[in-house]
Coordinates of C-alpha atoms in Angstrom, one line a residue:
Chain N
X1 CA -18.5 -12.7 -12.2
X2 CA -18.4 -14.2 -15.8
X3 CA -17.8 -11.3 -17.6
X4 CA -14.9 -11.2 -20.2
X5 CA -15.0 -8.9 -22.7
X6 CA -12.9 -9.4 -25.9
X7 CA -9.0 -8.0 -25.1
X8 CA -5.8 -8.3 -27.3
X9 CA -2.8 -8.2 -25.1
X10 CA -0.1 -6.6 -25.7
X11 CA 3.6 -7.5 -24.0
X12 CA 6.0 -4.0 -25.0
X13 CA 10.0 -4.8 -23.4
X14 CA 10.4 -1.1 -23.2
X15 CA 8.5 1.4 -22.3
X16 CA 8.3 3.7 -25.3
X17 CA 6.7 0.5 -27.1
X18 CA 4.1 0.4 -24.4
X19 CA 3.5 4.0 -24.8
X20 CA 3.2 3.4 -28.6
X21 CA 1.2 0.4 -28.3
X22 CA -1.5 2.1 -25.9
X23 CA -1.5 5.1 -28.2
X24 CA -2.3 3.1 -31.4
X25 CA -5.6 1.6 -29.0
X26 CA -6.8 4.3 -27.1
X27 CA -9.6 2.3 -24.9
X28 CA -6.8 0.3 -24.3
X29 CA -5.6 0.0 -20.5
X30 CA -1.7 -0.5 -18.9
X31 CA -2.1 -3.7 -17.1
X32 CA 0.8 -4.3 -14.0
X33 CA -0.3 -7.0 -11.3
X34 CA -4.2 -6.5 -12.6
X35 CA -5.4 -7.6 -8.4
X36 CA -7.7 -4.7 -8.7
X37 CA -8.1 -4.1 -12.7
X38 CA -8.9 -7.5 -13.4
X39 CA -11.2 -8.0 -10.8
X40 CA -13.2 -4.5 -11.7
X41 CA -13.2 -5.3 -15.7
X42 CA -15.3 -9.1 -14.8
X43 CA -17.4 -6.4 -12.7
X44 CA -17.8 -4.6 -15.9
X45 CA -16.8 -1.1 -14.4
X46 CA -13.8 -1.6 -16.9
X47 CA -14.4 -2.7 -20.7
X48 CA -10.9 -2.0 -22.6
X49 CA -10.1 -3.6 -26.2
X50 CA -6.8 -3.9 -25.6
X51 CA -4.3 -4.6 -22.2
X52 CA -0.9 -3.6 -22.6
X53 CA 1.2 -5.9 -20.3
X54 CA 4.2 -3.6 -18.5
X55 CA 5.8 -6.0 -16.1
X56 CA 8.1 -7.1 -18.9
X57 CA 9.6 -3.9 -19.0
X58 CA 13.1 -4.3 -17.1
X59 CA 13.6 -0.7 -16.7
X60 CA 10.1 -0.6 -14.6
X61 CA 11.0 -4.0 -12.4
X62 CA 14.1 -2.7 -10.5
X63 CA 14.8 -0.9 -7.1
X64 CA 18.2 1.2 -7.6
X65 CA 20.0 3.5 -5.0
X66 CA 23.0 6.3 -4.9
X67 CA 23.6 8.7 -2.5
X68 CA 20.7 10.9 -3.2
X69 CA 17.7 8.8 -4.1
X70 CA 15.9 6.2 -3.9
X71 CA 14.4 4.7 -7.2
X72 CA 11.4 2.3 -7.3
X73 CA 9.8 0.8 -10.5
X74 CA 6.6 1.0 -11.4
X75 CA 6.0 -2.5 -11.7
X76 CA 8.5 -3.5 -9.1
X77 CA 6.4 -5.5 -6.6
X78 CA 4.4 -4.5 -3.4
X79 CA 6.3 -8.0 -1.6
X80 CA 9.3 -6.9 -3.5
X81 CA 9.1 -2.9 -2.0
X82 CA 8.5 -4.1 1.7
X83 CA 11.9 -6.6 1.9
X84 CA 13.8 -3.7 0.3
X85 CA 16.4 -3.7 3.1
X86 CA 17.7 0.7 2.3
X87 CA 13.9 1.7 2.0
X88 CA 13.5 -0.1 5.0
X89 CA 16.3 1.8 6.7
X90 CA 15.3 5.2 5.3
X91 CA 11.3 4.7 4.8
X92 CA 10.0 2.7 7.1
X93 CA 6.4 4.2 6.6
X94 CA 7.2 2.8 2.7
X95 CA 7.9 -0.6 4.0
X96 CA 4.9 -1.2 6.4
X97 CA 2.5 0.2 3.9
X98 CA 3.7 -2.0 1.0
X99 CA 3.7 -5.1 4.1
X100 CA -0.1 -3.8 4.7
X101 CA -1.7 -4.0 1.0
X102 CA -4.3 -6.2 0.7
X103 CA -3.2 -10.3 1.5
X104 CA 0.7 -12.4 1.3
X105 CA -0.5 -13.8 -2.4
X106 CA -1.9 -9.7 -3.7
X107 CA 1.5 -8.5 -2.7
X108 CA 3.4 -11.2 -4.8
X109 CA 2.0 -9.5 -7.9
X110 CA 0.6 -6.3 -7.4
X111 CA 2.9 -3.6 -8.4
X112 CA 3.7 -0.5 -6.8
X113 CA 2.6 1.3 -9.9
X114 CA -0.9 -0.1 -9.7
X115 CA -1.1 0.7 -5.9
X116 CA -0.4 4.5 -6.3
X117 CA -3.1 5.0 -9.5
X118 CA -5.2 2.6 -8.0
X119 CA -8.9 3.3 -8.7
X120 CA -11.0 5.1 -6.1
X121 CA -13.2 2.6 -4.3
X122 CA -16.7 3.2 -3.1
X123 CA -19.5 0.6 -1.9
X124 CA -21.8 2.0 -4.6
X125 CA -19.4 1.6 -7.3
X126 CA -17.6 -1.6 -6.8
X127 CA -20.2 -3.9 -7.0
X128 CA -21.4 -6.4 -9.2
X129 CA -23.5 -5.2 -13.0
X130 CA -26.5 -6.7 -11.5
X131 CA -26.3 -4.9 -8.4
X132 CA -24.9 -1.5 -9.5
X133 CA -28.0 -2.0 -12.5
X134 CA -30.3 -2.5 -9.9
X135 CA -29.6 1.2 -8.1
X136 CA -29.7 3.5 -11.4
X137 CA -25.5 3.0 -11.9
X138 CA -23.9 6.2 -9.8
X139 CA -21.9 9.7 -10.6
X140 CA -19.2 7.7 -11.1
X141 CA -19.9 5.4 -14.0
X142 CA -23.2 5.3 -16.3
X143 CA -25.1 7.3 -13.9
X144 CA -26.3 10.7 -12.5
X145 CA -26.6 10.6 -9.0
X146 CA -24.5 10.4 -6.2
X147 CA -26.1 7.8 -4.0
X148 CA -23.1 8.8 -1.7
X149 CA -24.0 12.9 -1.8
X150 CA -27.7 12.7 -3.8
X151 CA -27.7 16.3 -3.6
X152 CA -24.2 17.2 -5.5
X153 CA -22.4 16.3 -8.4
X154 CA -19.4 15.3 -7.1
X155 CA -18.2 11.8 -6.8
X156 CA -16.3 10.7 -3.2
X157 CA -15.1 7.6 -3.6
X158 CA -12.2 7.4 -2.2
X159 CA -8.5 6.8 -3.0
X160 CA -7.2 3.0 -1.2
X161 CA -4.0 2.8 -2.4
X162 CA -2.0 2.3 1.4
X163 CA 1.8 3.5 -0.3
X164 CA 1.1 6.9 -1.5
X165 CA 0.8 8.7 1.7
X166 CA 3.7 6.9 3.4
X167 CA 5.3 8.4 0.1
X168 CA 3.8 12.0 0.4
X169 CA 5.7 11.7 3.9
X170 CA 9.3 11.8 2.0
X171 CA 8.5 14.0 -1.2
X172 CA 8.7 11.3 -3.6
X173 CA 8.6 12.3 -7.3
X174 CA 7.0 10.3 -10.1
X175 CA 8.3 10.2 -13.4
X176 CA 5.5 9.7 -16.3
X177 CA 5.7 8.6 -19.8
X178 CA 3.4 9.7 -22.6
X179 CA 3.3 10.1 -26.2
X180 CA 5.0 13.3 -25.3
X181 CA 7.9 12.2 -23.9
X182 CA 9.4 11.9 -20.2
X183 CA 8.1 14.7 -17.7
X184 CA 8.3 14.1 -13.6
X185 CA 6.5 15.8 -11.1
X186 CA 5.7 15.6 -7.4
X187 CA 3.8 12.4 -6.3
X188 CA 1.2 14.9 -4.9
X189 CA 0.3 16.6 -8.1
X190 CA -0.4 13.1 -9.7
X191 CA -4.2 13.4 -7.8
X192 CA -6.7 15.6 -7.8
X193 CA -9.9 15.6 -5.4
X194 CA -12.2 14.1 -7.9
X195 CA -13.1 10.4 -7.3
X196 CA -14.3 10.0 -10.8
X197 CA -11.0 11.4 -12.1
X198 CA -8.6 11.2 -9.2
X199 CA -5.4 11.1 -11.3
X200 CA -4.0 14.1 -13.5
X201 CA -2.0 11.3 -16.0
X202 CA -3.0 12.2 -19.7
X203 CA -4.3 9.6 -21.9
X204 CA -1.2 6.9 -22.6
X205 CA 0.9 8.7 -19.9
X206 CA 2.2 5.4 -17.7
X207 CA 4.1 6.0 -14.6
X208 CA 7.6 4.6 -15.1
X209 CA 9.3 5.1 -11.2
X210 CA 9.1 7.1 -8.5
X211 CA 11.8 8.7 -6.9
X212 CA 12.3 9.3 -3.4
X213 CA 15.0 11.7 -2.0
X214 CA 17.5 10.7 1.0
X215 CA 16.7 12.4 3.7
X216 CA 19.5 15.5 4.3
X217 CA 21.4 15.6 6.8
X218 CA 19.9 18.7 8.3
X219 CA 17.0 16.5 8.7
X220 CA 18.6 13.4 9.8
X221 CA 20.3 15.7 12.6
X222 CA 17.5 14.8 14.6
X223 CA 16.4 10.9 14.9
X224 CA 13.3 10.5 12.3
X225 CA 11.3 8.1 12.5
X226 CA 8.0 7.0 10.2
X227 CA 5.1 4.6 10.6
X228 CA 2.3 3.4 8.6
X229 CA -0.9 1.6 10.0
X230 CA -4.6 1.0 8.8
X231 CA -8.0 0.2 10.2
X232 CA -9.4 -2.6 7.6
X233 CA -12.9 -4.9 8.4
X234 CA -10.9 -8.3 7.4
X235 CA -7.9 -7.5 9.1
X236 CA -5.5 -9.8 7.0
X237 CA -6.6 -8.5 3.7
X238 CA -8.7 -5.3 3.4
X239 CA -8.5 -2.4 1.6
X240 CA -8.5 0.7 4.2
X241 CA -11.3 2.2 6.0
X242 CA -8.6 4.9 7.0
X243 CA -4.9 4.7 6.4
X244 CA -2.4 7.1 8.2
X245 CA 1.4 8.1 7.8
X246 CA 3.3 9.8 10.4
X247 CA 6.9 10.8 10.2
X248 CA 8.0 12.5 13.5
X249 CA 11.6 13.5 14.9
X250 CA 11.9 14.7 18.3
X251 CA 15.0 16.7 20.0
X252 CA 15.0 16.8 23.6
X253 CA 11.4 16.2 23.8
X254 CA 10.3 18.9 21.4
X255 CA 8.5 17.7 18.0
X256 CA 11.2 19.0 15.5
X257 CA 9.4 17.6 12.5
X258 CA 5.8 16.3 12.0
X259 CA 3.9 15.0 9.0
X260 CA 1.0 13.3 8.6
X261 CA -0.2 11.6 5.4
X262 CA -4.0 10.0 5.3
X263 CA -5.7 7.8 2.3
X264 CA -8.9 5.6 2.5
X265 CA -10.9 9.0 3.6
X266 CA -11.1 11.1 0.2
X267 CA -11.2 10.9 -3.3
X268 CA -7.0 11.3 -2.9
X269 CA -3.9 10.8 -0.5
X270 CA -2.8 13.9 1.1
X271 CA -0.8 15.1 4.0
X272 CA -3.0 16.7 6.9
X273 CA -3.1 20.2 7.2
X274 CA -2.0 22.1 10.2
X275 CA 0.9 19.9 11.4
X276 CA 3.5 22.8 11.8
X277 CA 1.7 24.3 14.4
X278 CA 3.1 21.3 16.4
X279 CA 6.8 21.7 15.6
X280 CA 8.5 22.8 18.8
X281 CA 5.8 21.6 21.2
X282 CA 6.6 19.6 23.9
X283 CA 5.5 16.0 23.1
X284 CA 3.5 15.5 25.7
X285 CA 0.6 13.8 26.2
X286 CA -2.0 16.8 25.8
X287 CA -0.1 17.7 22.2
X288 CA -0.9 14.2 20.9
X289 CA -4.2 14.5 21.8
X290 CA -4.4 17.5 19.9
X291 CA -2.4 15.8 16.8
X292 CA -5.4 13.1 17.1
X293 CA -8.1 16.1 16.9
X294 CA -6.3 17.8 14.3
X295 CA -6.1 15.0 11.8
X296 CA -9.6 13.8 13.0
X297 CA -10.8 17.2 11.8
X298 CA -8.8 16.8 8.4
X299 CA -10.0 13.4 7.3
X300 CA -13.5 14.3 5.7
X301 CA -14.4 10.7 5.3
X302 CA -17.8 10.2 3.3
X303 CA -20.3 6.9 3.2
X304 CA -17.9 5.2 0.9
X305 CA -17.4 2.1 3.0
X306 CA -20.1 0.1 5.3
X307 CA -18.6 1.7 8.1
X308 CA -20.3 4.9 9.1
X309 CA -18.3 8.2 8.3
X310 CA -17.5 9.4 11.7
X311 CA -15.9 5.8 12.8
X312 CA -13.7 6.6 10.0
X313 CA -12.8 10.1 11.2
X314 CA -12.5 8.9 14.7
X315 CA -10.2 5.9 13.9
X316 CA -7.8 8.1 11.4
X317 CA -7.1 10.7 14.3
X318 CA -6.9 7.8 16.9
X319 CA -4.0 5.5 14.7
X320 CA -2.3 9.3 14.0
X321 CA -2.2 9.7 18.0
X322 CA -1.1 5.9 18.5
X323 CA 1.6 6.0 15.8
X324 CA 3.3 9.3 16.8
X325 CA 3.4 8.0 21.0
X326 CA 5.2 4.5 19.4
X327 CA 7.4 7.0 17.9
X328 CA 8.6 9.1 20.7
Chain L
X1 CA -11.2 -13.3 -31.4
X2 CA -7.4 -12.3 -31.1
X3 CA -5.6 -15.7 -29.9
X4 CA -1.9 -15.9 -29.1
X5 CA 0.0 -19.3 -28.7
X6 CA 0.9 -19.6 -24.7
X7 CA 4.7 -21.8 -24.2
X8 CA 4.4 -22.8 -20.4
X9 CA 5.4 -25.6 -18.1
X10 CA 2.7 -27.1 -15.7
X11 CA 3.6 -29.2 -13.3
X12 CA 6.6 -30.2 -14.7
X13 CA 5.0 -30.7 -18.2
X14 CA 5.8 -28.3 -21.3
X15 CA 2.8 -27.2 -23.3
X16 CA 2.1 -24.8 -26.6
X17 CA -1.5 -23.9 -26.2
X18 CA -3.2 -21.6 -28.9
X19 CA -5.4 -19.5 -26.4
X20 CA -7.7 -16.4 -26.3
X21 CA -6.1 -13.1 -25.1
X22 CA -9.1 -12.7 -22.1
X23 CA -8.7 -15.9 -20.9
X24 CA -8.2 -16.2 -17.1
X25 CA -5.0 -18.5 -15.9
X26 CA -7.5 -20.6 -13.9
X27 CA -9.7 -21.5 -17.2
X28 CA -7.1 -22.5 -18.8
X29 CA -5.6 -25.0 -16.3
X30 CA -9.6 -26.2 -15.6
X31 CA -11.0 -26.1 -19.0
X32 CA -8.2 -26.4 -21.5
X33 CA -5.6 -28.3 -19.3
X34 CA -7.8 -30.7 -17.8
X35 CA -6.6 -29.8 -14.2
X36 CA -9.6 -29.5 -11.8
X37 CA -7.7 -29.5 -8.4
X38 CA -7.4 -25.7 -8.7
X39 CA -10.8 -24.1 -7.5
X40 CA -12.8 -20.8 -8.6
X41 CA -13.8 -19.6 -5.4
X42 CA -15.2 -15.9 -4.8
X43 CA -13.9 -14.5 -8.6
X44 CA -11.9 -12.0 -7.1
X45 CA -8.9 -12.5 -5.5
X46 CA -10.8 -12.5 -1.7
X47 CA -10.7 -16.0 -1.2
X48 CA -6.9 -17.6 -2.0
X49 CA -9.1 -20.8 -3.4
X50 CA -7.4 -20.1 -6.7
X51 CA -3.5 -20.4 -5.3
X52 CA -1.9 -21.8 -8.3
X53 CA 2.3 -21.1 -8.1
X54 CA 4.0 -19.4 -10.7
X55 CA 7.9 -19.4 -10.8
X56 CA 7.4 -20.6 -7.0
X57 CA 5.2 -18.0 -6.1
X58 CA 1.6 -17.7 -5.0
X59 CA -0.8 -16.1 -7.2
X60 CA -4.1 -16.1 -7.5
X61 CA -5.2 -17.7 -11.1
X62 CA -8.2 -16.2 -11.4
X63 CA -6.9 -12.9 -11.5
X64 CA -4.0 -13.6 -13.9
X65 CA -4.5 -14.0 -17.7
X66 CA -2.9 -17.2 -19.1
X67 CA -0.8 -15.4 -21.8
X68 CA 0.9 -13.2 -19.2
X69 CA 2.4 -16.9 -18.1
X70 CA 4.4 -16.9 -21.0
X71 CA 7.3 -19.2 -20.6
X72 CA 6.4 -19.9 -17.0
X73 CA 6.7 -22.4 -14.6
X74 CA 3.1 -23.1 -13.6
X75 CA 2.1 -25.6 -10.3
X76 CA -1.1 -26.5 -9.3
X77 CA -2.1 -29.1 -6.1
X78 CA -2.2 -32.0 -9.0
X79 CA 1.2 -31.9 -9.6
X80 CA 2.7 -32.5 -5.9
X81 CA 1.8 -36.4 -5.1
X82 CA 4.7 -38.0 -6.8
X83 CA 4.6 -42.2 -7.9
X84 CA 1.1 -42.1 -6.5
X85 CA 2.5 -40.8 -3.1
X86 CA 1.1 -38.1 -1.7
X87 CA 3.1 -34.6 -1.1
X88 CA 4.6 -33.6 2.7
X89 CA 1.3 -31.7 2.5
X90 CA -1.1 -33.4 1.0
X91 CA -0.3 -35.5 4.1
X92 CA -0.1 -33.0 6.5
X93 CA -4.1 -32.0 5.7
X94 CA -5.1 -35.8 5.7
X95 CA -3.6 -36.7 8.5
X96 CA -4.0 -33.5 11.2
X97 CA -7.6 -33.3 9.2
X98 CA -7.0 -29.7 7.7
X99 CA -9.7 -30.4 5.3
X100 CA -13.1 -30.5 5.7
X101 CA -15.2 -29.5 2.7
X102 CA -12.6 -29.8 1.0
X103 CA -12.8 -26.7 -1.0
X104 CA -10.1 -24.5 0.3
X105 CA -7.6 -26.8 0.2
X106 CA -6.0 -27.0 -2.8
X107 CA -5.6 -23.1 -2.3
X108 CA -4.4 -23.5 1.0
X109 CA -2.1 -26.2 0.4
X110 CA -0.6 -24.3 -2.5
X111 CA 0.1 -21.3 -0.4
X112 CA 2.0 -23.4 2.4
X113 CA 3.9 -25.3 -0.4
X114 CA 5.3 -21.2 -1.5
X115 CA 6.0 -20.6 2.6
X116 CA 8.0 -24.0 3.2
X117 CA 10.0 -23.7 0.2
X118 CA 10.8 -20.2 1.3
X119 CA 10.8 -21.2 4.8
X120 CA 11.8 -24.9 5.9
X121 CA 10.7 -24.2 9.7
X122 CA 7.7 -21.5 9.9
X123 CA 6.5 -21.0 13.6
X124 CA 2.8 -20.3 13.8
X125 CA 2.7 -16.6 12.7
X126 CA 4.7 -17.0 9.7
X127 CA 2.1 -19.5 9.0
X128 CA -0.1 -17.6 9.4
X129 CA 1.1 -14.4 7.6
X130 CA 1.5 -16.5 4.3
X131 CA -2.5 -18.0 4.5
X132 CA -3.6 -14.6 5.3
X133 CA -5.2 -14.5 2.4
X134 CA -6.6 -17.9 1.8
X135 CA -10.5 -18.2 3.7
X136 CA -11.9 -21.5 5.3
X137 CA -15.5 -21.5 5.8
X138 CA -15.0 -24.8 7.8
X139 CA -12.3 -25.9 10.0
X140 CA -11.6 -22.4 12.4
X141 CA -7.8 -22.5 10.9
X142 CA -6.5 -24.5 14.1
X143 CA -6.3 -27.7 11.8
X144 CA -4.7 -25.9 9.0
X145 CA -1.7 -24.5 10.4
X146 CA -1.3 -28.1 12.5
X147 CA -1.2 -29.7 8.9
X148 CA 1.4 -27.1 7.5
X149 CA 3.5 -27.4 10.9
X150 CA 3.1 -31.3 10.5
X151 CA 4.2 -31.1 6.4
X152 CA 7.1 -28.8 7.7
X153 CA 8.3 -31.5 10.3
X154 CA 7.9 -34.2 8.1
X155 CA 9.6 -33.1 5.5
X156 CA 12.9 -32.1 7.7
X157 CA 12.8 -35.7 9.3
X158 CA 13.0 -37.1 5.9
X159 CA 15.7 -34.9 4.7
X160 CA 17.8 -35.9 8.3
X161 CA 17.2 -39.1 7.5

């Protein structure tokens, strides 16, 4: 990887100078940590004229707290998320996700902001020019087929990022700025199911924070408890094969509260369908069995990765089994 | 070619360097700087060969751009031997032979200089944890964390002392 294409940086203190300074260079791209940007525009799958830098923003490099949220800049760091001691306390999903991205020296730079609009990853698409050349491009950029699906138009590569379902858990908001102004939404509208266009940001629209509530104390009533865990080829450093979120309370060994959040498997993080048929089982042996089927059923995994598809599927519903029993 | 002028420490030095916008962190300490201790290894941020430390802190230079350093404290492995004595490390590699090829270890070395300065007495999984990310083709690891648990002991011996 020698490539380099020609890039003015720009270094905005605020963000409505960023926002202004990507608008006036459209083919431009917001640059946080860059462990995944950088690495894709040497591949060539990125060629933008201009980079505009955002972790000199102090408004986008803090963690703040009050007594009904949670609020997490966008370029506040993955090693900086997982020592936060109150997310810790409230999100523990949060914390081992952001402990599980990629290796020690990734996490001292990359941002949380660059882990949720992460690219989608797939082994036809992040490759080298030579190598992508080689196989006709893909779908997803300066081809026409699918090598994953020949048959469809419809790209699969699939969404990485390991924090955005441990978020999806806890109804975390993101708040976006664009030439437009301010505007926040929830986390889960920021995707679609698209891999060549998994997120629904506008051109120039940069997410600033996200926002996650307290839990209420209806909620925290019962004991909740959230985990995060991933199935990676190089254990130490790997993006995931399958990644899955559970949050779980139990009260007097019924399932009061179930959610399960999955990424590595689509073209987007989501939470599994189906959980609430769960809430006021018995959490018993035979109902995480059925969990594991459930979510099994839900992660559609496709031949992104040089694992097969159906290990995927398998080892999604097998950590959603093992992380609800290390819950109870 | 848009240039912008880069005001950075390395290794204890200050330097004003007038330097393309693309250009890598680790091309600038190699090419520009002079320093060749730092390595390009796999090109993207898989291999920890590139551990430079910036404000203390690992990073991999071959996925930062140089200008992003601005006013930074940059360290590479050819600023720890001090009056031509060689760093609690540097020491800690020869002597428990953590080096073999040799290429790694700059990279590995700088990554154990970021834990002990955090971290004055890892035990083995904390060593670990913090060269996750750095790969040795060569030595199986067993050598390396000996040399960083040596460097550790060392180094709190001579500060009883």
């Amino acid at each position: 990887m020698e490539f380099m294409p020609e890039m003015q940086m720009h270094q905005p203190i605020s963000v409505e100078d960023a926002v202004a300074q990507y608008s006036a260079a459209p083919n431009g791209r917001y640059l946080a940590g860059g462990s995944d940007l950088l690495v894709n525009i040497r591949r060539g799958i990125e060629q933008p004229d201009s980079l505009v830098y955002v972790n000199n923003i102090p408004e986008m490099r803090s963690i703040t707290e009050d007594g009904e949220r949670i609020t997490i800049g966008g370029a506040v760091t993955l090693r900086e998320l997982s020592q936060h001691l109150s997310v810790a306390e409230h999100f523990t999903a949060v914390t081992q996700a952001a402990d599980e991205v990629a290796g020690p020296s990734h996490r001292e730079y990359g941002t949380v902001g660059g882990n949720l609009c992460l690219d989608t990853r797939c082994i036809f698409y992040n490759q080298s020019e030579w190598w992508r050349a080689a196989n006709n491009y893909c779908l997803k950029y300066r081809g026409d087929i699918c090598h994953v699906a020949p048959g469809g138009k419809k790209c699969f590569a699939a969404f990485s990022g390991d924090v955005a379902p441990t978020l999806l858990l806890f109804d975390a908001t993101v708040e976006i700025a664009g030439p437009d102004g301010r505007r926040q939404m929830p986390l889960a509208d920021l995707y679609r199911n698209d891999g060549m266009d998994h997120l629904t940001l506008g051109s120039g629209e940069l997410l600033v924070a996200v926002h996650i509530p307290k839990p209420t104390a209806a909620i925290t009533s019962a004991p909740m408890t959230s985990a995060y865990a991933k199935s990676r080829i190089r254990g130490s450093i790997d993006f995931p094969l399958a990644g899955v979120a559970v949050r779980m309370a139990v009260t007097g060994g019924k399932i009061t509260d179930l959610r399960v959040g999955l990424t590595g498997v689509s073209p987007l993080p989501f939470l599994a369908k189906g959980m609430d048929k769960f809430v006021g089982r018995v959490a018993d042996e035979s109902c995480l069995e059925e969990i594991r089927d459930k979510v099994r059923a839900g992660a559609k995994a496709m031949k992104t990765t040089t694992t097969p598809p159906h290990y995927r599927r398998r080892v999604a519903g097998a950590l959603a089994q093992k992380l609800a029993a290390s819950i109870l | 070619m848009v240039k912008t002028v880069l005001s950075l420490t390395i290794n204890g030095t200050n330097r004003d360097d007038v330097i393309p916008d693309n250009m890598l962190l680790v091309d600038y300490l190699r090419e520009n700087v002079g320093l060749t201790g730092t390595k390009i290894g796999c090109d993207g941020g898989e291999c920890g060969a590139c551990t430079v430390l910036i404000n203390d802190r690992p990073r991999h230079s071959c996925l930062t751009l140089a200008v992003t350093c601005q006013d930074a404290k940059v360290e590479t492995v050819d600023g720890l031997s001090k009056d031509n004595r060689l760093s609690a490390l540097q020491r800690g590699f020869d002597e428990k032979l953590g080096s073999q090829c040799g290429f790694c270890t700059p990279g590995m070395i700088m990554a154990s200089e970021a834990l002990l300065r955090d971290n004055p007495d890892p035990d083995e999984a904390a060593i670990r944890d913090a060269l996750a990310g750095n790969i040795c083709r060569c030595t199986g690891y067993v050598k390396i964390i000996e040399a960083v648990q040596f460097a550790a002991d060392i180094t709190r011996e001579e500060l009883a002392s």
